[in-house]
Amino acid sequence: MRLRIADIDIPPESMTSVEIPVPGLYAHAPMSMPVRVVTGKERGPILLILACVHGDEINGMEIIRRLLSNPSVRKIRGAIVAVPVVNVYGLQAHSRYMPDRRDLNRSFPGSERGSLTSRMAHIVVRELLSIATHCIDIHTGALHRYNLPQIRATLAEKRNLELARAFGAPVILDSESFEGSVRHAAGKMFNIPCLLYEAGEALRYDELSIRTGVRGLLRVMRHLDMIGKATREKKADFDPLIFKQSSWVRAPISGVMLDSRQPGDIVDRDEILGWIGDPFAEKQAAVINPAAGMVICTTNIPLVNEGEALFHMARFDGAAGPGMHDTLQTYRDIIRISDEFLGPVAGGPE
Ligand SMILES: [Zn+2]
């Protein structure tokens, strides 16, 4: 199938690099957003994969690198439009934000004559979102915060639920998109299914998150008949856990956090999530879990301020069933042993 992005014609059955021009730097150095487009012979879904919309959330960059080198994507139906780094400025500065200190994922759909960030959002909408039939936006936790690999989507929209199940992350969180996000623009402006994949931590590569992401994208492409069925992975292997709500548990006092629960831990109501102590070992306070749930995000830095969000808990009704532990264990086993999701090894002949 043919595509046209940034005035470049992309022929069928090709892998094409497109540099979308974006506002330049102070020194008049030109800037662009590098995009890789893979097209098949036949028309089909156009899957837009965005990473680093927040410039320091880099797992998605590696997920896309591995996906593009996977033999399955050499022959596809439809097209993949892969953007390893949307916020090229933020990546350079190791920052979530744009140079004008705005948050790109709060600025969609943007406008042609708005702020730098608004213009950037507009470029993404005009060149990429407007041609896509499906979108997956890859993020990570913030600095020092680790997200258990999870899909967030508006599940009332059936196409989102199907896509989320197909992706096969261990956890799916039903969540409305917030205004200004890629997901909001995808749903409201273009009425296309869009998933947010949240996994790992800012400025770190996390192998579990990366493999889950590569596997998820391949599974979505299979679900959309863009690539053939897997030879090795015969069935879903586990059903993702679907949660309807979540909430943060905050620090009751300031201090250093010790002995905290880990992502994926299932914690009942009134159980202790961690302890906050002082440097003299004189005072300590327990962080109590107010309602049963699974830890889906933790802070990794032990220094905490009173009121700081420490644990993101996916909530469920009643006590945890043993099935939840089994699901997570099965998931971890699959991801660990499978080499299908490993990328090309760096290096090679001198
Ligand atoms: Zn993000």
mmCIF file of C-alpha atoms and ligand atoms in Angstrom, residues 53-54 57 96 105 138-140 198, ligand 1:
data_model
loop_
_atom_site.group_PDB
_atom_site.id
_atom_site.type_symbol
_atom_site.label_atom_id
_atom_site.label_comp_id
_atom_site.label_asym_id
_atom_site.label_seq_id
_atom_site.Cartn_x
_atom_site.Cartn_y
_atom_site.Cartn_z
ATOM 1 C CA VAL A 53 6.457 11.481 23.506
ATOM 2 C CA HIS A 54 7.934 12.139 26.930
ATOM 3 C CA GLU A 57 10.782 7.524 28.565
ATOM 4 C CA ARG A 96 10.184 14.498 29.872
ATOM 5 C CA ASN A 105 1.237 14.708 26.006
ATOM 6 C CA ILE A 138 4.603 3.785 24.475
ATOM 7 C CA HIS A 139 5.451 5.368 27.828
ATOM 8 C CA THR A 140 7.231 4.494 31.078
ATOM 9 C CA GLU A 198 3.157 1.950 30.203
HETATM 10 ZN ZN ZN B 1 4.875 9.342 29.602
#
